Coordinates of C-alpha atoms and ligand atoms in Angstrom, one line a residue:
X1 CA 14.0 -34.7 -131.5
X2 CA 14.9 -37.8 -134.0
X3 CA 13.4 -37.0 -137.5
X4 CA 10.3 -39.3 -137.9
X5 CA 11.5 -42.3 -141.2
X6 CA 7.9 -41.0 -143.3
X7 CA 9.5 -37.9 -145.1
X8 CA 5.9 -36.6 -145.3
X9 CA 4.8 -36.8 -141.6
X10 CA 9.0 -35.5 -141.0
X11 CA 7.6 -32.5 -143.1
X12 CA 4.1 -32.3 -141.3
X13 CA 5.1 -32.4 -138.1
X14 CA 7.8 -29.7 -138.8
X15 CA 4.4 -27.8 -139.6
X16 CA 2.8 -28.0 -137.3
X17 CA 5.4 -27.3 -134.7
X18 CA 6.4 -24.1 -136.4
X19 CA 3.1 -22.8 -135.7
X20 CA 2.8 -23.7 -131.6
X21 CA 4.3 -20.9 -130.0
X22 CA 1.4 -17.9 -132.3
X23 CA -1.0 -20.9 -131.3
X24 CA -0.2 -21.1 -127.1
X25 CA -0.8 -17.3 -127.7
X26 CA -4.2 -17.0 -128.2
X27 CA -5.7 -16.5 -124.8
X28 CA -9.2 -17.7 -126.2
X29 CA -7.7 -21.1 -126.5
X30 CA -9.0 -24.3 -125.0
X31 CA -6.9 -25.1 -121.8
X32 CA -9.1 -28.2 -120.6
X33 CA -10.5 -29.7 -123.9
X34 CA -7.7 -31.9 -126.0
X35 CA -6.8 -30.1 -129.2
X36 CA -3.4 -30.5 -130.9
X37 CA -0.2 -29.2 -130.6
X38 CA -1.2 -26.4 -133.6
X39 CA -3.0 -25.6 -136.6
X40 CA -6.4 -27.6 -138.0
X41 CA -8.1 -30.7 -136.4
X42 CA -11.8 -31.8 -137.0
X43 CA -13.4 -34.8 -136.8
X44 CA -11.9 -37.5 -133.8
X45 CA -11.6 -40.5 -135.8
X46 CA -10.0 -43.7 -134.4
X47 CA -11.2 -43.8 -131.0
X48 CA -10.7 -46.7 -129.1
X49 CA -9.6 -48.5 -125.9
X50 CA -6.4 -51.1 -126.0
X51 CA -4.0 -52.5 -123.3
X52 CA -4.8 -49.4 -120.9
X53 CA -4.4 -47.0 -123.4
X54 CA -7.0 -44.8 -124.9
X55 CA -6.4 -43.8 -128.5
X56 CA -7.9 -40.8 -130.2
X57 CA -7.1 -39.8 -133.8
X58 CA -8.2 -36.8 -135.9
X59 CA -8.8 -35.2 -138.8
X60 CA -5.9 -32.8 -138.9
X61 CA -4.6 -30.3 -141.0
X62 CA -0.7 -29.6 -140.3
X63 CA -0.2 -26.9 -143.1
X64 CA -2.5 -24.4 -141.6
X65 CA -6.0 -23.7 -139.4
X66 CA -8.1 -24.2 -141.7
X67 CA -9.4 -27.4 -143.3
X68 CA -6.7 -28.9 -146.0
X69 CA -4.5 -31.7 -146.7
X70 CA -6.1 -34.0 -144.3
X71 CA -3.7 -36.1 -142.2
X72 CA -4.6 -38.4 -138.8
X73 CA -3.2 -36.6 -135.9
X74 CA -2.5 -39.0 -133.1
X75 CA -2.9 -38.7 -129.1
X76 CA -3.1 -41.3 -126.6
X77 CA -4.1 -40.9 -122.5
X78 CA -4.2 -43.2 -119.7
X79 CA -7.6 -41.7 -118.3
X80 CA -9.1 -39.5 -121.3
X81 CA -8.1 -36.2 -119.2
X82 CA -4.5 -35.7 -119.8
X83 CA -3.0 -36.3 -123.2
X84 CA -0.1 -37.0 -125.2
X85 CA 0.6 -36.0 -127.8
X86 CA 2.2 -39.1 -130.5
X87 CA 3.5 -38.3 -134.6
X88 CA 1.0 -38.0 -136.8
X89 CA -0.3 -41.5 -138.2
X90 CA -1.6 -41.0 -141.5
X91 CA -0.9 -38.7 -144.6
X92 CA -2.3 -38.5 -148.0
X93 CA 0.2 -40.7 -150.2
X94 CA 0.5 -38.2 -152.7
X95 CA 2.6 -40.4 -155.1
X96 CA -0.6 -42.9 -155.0
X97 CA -3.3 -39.7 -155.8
X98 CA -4.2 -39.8 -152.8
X99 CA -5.1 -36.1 -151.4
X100 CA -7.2 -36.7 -148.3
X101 CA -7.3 -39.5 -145.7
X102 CA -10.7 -38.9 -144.8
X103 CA -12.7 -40.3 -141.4
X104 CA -12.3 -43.6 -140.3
X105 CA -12.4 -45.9 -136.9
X106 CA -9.6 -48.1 -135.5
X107 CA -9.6 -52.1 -135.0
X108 CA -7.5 -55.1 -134.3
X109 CA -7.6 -57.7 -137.1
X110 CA -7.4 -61.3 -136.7
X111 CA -3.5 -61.1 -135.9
X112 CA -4.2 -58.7 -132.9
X113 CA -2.6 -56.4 -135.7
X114 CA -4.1 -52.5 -135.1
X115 CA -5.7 -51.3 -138.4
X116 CA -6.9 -47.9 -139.1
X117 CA -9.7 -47.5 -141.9
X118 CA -10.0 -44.2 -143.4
X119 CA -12.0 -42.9 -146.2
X120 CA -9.3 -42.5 -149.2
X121 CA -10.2 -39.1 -151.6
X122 CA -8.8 -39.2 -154.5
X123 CA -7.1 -36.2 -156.0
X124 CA -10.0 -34.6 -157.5
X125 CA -8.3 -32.0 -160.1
X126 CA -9.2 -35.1 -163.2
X127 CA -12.6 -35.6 -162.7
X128 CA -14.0 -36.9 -159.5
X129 CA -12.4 -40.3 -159.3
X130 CA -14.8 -42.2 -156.6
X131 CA -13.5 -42.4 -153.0
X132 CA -12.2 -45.8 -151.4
X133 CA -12.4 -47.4 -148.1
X134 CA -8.3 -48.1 -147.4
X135 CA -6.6 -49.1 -144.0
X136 CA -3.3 -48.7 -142.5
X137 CA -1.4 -51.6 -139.9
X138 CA 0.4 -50.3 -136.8
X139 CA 3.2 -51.2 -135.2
X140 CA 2.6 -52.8 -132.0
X141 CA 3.1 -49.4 -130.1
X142 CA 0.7 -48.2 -132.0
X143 CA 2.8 -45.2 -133.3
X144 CA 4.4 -46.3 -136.7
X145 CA 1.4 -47.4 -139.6
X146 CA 2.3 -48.6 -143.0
X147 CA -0.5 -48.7 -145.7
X148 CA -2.2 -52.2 -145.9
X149 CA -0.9 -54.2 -148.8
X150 CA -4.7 -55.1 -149.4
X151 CA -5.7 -51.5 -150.2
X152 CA -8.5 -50.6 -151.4
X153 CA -10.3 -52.8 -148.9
X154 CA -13.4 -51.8 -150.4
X155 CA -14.3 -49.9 -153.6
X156 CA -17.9 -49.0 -155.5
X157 CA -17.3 -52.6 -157.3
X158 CA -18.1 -54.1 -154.1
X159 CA -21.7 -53.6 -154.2
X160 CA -22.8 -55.1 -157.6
X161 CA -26.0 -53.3 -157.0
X162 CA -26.4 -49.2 -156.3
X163 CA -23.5 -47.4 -156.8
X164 CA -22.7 -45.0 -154.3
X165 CA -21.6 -41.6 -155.5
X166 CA -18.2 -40.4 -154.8
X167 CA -19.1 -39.2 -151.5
X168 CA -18.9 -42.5 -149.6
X169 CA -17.3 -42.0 -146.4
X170 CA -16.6 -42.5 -142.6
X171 CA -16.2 -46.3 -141.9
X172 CA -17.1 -47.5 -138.3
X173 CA -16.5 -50.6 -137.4
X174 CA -19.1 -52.8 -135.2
X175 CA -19.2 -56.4 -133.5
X176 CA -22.3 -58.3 -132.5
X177 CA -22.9 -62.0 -131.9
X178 CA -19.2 -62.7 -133.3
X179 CA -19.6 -60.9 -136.6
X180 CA -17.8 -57.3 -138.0
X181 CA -19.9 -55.4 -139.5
X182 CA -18.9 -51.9 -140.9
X183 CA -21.0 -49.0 -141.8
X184 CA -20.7 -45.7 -144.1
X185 CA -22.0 -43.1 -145.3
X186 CA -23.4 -43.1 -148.4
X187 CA -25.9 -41.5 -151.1
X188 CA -27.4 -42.4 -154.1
X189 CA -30.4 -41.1 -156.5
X190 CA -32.7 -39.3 -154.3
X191 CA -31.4 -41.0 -150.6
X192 CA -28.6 -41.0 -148.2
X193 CA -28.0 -43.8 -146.1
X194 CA -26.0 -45.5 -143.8
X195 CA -24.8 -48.8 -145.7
X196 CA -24.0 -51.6 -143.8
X197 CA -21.2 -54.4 -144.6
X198 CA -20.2 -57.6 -142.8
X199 CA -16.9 -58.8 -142.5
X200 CA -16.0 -61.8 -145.2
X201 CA -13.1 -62.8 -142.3
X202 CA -11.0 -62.0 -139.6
X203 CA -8.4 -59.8 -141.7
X204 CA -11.3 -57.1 -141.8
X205 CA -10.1 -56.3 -145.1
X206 CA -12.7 -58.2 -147.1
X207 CA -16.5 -57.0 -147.4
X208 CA -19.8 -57.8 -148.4
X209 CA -22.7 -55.5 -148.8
X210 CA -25.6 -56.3 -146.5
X211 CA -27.9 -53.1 -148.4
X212 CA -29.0 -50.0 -146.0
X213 CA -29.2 -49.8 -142.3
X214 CA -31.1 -46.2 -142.5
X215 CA -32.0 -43.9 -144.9
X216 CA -33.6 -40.3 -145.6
X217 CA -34.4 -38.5 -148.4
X218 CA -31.6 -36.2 -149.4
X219 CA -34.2 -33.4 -149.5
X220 CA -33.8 -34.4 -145.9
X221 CA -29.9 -34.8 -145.5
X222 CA -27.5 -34.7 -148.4
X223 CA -25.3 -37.0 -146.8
X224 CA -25.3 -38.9 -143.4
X225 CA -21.9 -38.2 -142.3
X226 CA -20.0 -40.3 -139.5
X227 CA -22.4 -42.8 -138.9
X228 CA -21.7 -44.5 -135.7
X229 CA -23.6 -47.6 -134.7
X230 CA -23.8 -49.3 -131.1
X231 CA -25.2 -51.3 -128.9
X232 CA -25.9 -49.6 -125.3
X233 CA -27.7 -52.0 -122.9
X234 CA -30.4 -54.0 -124.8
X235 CA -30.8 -50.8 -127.1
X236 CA -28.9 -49.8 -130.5
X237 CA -28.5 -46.1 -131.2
X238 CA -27.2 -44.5 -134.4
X239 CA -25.7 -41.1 -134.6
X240 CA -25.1 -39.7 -137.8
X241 CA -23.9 -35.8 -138.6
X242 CA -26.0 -34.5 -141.3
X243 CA -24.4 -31.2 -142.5
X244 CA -26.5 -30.0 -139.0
X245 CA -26.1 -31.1 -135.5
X246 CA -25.5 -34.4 -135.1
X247 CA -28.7 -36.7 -134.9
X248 CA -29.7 -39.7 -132.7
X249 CA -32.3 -42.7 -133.5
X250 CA -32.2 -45.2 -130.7
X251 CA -34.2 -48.9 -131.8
X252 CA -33.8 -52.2 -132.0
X253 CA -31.5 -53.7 -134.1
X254 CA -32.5 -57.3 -135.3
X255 CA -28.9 -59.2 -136.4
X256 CA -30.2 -62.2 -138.0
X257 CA -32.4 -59.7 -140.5
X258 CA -29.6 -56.9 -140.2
X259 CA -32.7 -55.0 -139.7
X260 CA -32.7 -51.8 -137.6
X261 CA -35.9 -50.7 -136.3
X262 CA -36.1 -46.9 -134.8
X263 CA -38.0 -46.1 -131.3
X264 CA -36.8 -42.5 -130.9
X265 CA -34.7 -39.9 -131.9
X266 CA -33.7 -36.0 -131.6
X267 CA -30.6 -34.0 -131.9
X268 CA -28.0 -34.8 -129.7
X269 CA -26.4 -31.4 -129.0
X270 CA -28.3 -28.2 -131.0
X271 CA -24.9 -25.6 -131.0
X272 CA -25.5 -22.5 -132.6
X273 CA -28.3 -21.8 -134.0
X274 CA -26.4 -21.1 -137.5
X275 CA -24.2 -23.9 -137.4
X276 CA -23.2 -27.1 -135.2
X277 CA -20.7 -26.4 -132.4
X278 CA -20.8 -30.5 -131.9
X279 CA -20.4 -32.8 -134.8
X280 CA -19.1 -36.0 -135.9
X281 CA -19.1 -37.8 -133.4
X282 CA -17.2 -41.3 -132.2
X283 CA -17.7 -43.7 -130.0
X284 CA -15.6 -45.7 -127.8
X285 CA -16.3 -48.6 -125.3
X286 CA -13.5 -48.9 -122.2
X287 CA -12.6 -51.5 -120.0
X288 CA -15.0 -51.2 -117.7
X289 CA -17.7 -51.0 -120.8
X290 CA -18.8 -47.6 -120.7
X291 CA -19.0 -46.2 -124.1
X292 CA -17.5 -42.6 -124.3
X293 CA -18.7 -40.3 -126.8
X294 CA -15.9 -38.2 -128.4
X295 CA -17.1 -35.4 -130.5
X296 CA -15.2 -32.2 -132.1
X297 CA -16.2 -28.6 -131.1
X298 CA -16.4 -26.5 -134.3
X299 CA -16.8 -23.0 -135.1
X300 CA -13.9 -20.5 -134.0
X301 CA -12.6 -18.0 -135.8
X302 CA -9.5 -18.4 -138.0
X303 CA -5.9 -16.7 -138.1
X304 CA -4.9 -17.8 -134.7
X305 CA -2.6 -21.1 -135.6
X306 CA -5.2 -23.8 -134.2
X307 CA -8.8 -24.0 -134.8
X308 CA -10.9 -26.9 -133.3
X309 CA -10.5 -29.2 -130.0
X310 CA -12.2 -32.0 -128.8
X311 CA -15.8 -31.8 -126.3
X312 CA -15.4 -33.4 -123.1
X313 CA -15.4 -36.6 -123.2
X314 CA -19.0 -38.2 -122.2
X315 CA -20.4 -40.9 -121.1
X316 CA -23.5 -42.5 -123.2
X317 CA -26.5 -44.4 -121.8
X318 CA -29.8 -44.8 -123.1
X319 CA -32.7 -43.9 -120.4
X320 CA -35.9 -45.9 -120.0
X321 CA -37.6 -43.0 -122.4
X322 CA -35.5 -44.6 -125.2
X323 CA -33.5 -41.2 -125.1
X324 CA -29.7 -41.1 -125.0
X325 CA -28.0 -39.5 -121.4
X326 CA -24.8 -37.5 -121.6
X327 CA -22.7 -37.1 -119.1
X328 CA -19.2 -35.8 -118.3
X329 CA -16.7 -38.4 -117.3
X330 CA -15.7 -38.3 -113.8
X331 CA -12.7 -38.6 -114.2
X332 CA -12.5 -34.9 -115.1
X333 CA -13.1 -34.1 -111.3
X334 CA -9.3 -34.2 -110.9
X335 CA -9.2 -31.4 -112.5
X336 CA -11.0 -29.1 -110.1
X337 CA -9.0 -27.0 -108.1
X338 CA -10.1 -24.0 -105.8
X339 CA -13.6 -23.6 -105.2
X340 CA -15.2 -20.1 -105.2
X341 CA -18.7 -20.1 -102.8
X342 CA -22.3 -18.9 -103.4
X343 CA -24.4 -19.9 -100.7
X344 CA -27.8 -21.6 -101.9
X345 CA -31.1 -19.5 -100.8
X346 CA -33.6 -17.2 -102.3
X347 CA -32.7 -15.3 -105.3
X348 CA -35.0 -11.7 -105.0
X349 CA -35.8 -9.5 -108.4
X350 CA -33.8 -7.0 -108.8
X351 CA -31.0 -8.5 -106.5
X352 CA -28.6 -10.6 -108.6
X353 CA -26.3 -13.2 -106.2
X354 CA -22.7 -13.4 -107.3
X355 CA -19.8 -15.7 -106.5
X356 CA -16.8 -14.1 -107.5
X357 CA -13.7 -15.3 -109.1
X358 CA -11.3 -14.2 -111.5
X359 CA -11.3 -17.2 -114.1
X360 CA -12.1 -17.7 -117.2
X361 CA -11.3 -21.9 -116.8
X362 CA -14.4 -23.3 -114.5
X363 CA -17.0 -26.1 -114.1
X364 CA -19.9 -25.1 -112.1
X365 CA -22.9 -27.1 -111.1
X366 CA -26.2 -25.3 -109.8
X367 CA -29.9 -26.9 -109.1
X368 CA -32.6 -23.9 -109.3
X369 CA -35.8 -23.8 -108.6
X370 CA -37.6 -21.2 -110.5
X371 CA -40.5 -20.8 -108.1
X372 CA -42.2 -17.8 -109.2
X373 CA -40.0 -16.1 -111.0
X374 CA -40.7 -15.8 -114.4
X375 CA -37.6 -16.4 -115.5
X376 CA -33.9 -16.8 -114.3
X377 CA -30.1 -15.8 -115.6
X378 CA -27.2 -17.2 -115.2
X379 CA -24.1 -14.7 -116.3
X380 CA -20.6 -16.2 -116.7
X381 CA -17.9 -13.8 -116.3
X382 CA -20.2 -10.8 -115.7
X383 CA -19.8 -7.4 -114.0
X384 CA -19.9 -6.1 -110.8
X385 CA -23.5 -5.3 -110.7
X386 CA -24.0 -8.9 -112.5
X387 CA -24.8 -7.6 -115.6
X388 CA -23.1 -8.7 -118.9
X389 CA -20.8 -11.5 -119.6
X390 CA -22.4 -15.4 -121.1
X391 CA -25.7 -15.4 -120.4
X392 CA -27.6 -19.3 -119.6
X393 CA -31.3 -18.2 -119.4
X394 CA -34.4 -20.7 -118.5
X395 CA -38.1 -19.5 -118.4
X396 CA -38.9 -23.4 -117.5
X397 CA -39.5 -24.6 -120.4
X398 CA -36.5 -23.8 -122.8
X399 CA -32.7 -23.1 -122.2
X400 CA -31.1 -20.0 -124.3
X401 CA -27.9 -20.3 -123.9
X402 CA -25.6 -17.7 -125.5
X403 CA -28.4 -17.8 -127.9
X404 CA -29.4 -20.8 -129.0
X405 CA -32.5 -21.8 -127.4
X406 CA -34.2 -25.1 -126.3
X407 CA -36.8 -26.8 -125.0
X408 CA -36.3 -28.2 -122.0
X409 CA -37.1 -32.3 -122.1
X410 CA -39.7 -32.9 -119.2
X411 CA -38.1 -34.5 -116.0
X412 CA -39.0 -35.4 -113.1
X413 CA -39.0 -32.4 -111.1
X414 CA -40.9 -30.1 -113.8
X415 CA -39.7 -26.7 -111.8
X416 CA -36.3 -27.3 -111.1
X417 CA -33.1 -27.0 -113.3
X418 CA -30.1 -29.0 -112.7
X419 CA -27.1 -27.9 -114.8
X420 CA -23.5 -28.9 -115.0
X421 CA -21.6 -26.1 -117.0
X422 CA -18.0 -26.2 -117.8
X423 CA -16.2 -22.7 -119.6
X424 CA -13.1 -23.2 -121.0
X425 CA -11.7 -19.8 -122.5
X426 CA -13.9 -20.0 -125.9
X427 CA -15.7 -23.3 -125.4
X428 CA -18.9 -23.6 -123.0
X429 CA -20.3 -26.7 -122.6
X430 CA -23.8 -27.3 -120.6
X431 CA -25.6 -30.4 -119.2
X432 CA -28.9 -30.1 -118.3
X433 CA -30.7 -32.5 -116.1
X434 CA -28.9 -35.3 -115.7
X435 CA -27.7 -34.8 -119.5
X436 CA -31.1 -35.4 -121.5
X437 CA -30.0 -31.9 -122.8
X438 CA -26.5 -31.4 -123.9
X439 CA -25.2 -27.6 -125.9
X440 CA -21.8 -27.0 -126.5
X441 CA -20.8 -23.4 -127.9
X442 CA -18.3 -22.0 -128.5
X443 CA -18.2 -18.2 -127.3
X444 CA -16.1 -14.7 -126.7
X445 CA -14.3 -15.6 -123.9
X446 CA -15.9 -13.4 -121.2
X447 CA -13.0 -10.7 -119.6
X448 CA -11.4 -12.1 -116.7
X449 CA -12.6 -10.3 -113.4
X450 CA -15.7 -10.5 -111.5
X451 CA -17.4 -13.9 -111.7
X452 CA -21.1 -15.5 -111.9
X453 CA -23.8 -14.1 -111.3
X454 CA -27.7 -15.3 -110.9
X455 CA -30.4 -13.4 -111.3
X456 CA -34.3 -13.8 -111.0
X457 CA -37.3 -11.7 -112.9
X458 CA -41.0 -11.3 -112.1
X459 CA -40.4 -13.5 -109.0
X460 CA -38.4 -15.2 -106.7
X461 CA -36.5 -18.1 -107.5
X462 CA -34.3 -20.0 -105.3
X463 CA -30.6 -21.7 -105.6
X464 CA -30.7 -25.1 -104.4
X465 CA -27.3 -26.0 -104.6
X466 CA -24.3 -24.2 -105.8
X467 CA -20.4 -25.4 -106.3
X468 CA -18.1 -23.6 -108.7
X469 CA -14.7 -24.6 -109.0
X470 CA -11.8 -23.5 -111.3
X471 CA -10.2 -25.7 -113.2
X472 CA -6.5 -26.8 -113.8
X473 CA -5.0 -27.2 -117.6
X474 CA -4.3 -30.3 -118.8
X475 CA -1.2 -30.0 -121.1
Ligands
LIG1 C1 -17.2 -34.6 -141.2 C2 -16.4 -34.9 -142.5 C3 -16.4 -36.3 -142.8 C4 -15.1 -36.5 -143.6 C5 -14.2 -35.5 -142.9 C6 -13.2 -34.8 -143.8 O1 -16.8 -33.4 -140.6 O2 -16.8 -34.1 -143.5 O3 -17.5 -36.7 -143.5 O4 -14.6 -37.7 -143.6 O5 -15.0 -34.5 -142.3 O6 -12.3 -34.1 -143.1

């Protein structure tokens, strides 16, 4: 491999690769879910869709697995399944002060020119020096970026009115009726809010301040992190990550006022119940205009030379109820490979049914009906008289799974439970009902052997529908 001409990603990437073959180890590790080669990655940042190329950047450190000297990793895909791997695109000019290049989205300016915008932290060892909004150009592979002669592109000065406090962070960029607009996250006094600028021209490298899209109260929410702001359908929805999981509020938006006006909102994905498995979130819109949400899966333990992957990507729609859907892309059915039975029928107290396989790798989709039954379990990776392993339990009304418990939004068919489940090693992602409930986890893996079981208490129950199917890797 040629050295990479940026001495600091050369030394990064070095890094990172030194740590792949303890990382590739771990057998809890992701073998479905993009993550990168080694070592830290958090937030996707970046994401978008350009000349049949998905890109998808990320908070990454390379110096260890845990969070630190925040870079951009880089990956790009043809179908958001399989993944390659590209040099890392950004890294903290330290000669400039510059000790973090925080979250950011991608965009093309007026030249057709690929800019990344990032959050620029200051060193903060002399004082707390406020952050700035900076961008980067790329070549026009995408793959070499040089830091934009017109840095900062946006600064405190810029607002002439409230100044934010140093935490001022996560630009996403935005287009409606021909206008940019840009929003961050950003607190000041007693609020955090999601501030909203408009592009001065095409270079998006000049700003104005058009005041607050959203606010809370920080007693509420210290700060709004991630804000990301779109139009899907005739409806606008706003997902912030608020030091919790992340949080929808689907409304109107007015562009004339710039006035946002919520309907609805909720949590998008609960995770744990002692800290988000889903958070900071992106959004991306393709070439056939579905907008893919892209958020990171959090929460596994350290010491093992990577820590953090990416959910599945999902497809985002708003139903008529004003609440967002989440699906799983299709395009992740490629991935299936041999299928392991259960045939559908009653499910009997006492008399667990099983379909057996030895993988820890799977999706699995299952409709139940819980007739009579009090309540029914779901075990992932259990033993052979069904007990043990992940358990996914529904009385009817909420969801535990692995512990964190929800209600279950009312559907259409009250009594029956549709759910789309995908385990990868240590992440477990479920989709319930058409995906107006989403909870990622992440888990023990469960020990390889005997399979899924499905069990019914106080009554019977009965399974629908049943297909399980291992899944291939994607590296
Ligand atoms: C969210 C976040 C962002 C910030 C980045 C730093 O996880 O805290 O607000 O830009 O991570 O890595």
């Amino acid at each position: 491999m040629t050295a990479h001409p940026n001495p600091a990603i050369e030394r990064a990437m070095t890094s990172v690769a030194a740590a792949v073959s303890q990382a590739e180890a771990d057998p809890a590790r992701p073998r479905y879910h993009f993550r990168p080669p080694a070592q830290w990655m958090n937030d996707p940042n970046g994401v978008i869709f350009h000349n049949g190329w998905y890109h998808l950047f990320y908070q990454h450190n390379p110096y260890g697995d845990a969070w630190g000297h925040i870079h951009w990793g880089h990956a790009r895909s043809r179908d958001l399944v399989h993944w390659e791997h590209l040099p890392i695109a950004l890294w903290p000019s330290l000669e400039l002060n510059e000790a973090h290049c925080f979250s950011g989205c991608a965009a093309l300016d007026g030249l057709g020119r690929p800019l990344l915008i990032y959050t620029s932290v200051p060193n903060q060892e002399d004082g707390r020096p406020p952050f700035t909004q900076r961008a980067a150009v790329g070549d026009p592979d995408w793959i070499h970026w040089q830091k934009h002669p017109a840095n900062p592109i946006l600064a405190l000065e810029t607002h002439g009115g409230p100044p934010f406090e140093p935490d001022w962070r996560d630009p996403f960029v935005f287009h409606e009726a021909g206008r940019a607009f840009l929003v961050l996250a950003g607190s000041y006094d007693d609020m955090a809010g999601v501030a909203l600028y408009e592009a001065a021209d095409a270079s998006l490298t000049r700003w104005d301040y058009r005041g607050l899209l959203y606010q809370t109260p920080r007693s509420d929410a210290r700060l709004l992190e991630c804000p990301n702001f779109v139009r899907i359908g005739d409806k606008w929805l706003l997902l912030t990550s608020p030091f919790r999981p992340v949080e929808y509020v689907t409304g109107s938006f007015d562009v004339a006022l710039l006035r946002f006006t919520p309907e609805q909102r909720g949590v998008l994905d609960p995770g744990a119940t002692d800290a988000p498995n889903y958070y900071a979130t992106n959004i991306l819109f393709d070439a056939a205009g579905r907008s893919i949400l892209l958020g990171w899966v959090r929460g596994f333990p350290a010491g093992r030379a990577w820590n953090g992957c990416l959910a599945l990507p999902r497809i985002l729609t708003i139903g008529d109820d004003g609440h967002p859907r989440q699906q799983p892309i299709p395009e992740l059915q490629q991935l299936r490979g041999r299928e392991r039975p259960l045939a559908p029928g009653v499910i009997r107290p006492g008399a667990p049914v099983m379909a057996h396989t030895p993988s820890d790798t799977f999706e699995l989709e299952a409709v139940i009906e819980t007739g009579n039954a009090g309540a029914v379990t779901l075990r992932l990776g259990c033993a052979d008289d069904g007990g043990g392993g992940i358990a996914i339990r529904s009385d009817g009304q909420t969801l535990d799974v692995a512990g964190t418990v929800v209600a279950i939004p009312a559907g259409e068919e009250p009594a029956q439970l549709a759910l789309q489940i995908f385990l990868d090693k240590s992440v477990l992602e479920v989709y319930v009902n058409g995906g107006r409930l989403c909870v990622t986890r992440v888990v023990e893996p469960p020990r390889a052997g005997v399979g899924v079981s499905l069990a019914a208490e106080g009554g019977n129950a009965e399974l629908r529908a049943f297909r399980l199917w291992e899944m291939r890797g994607i590296w």
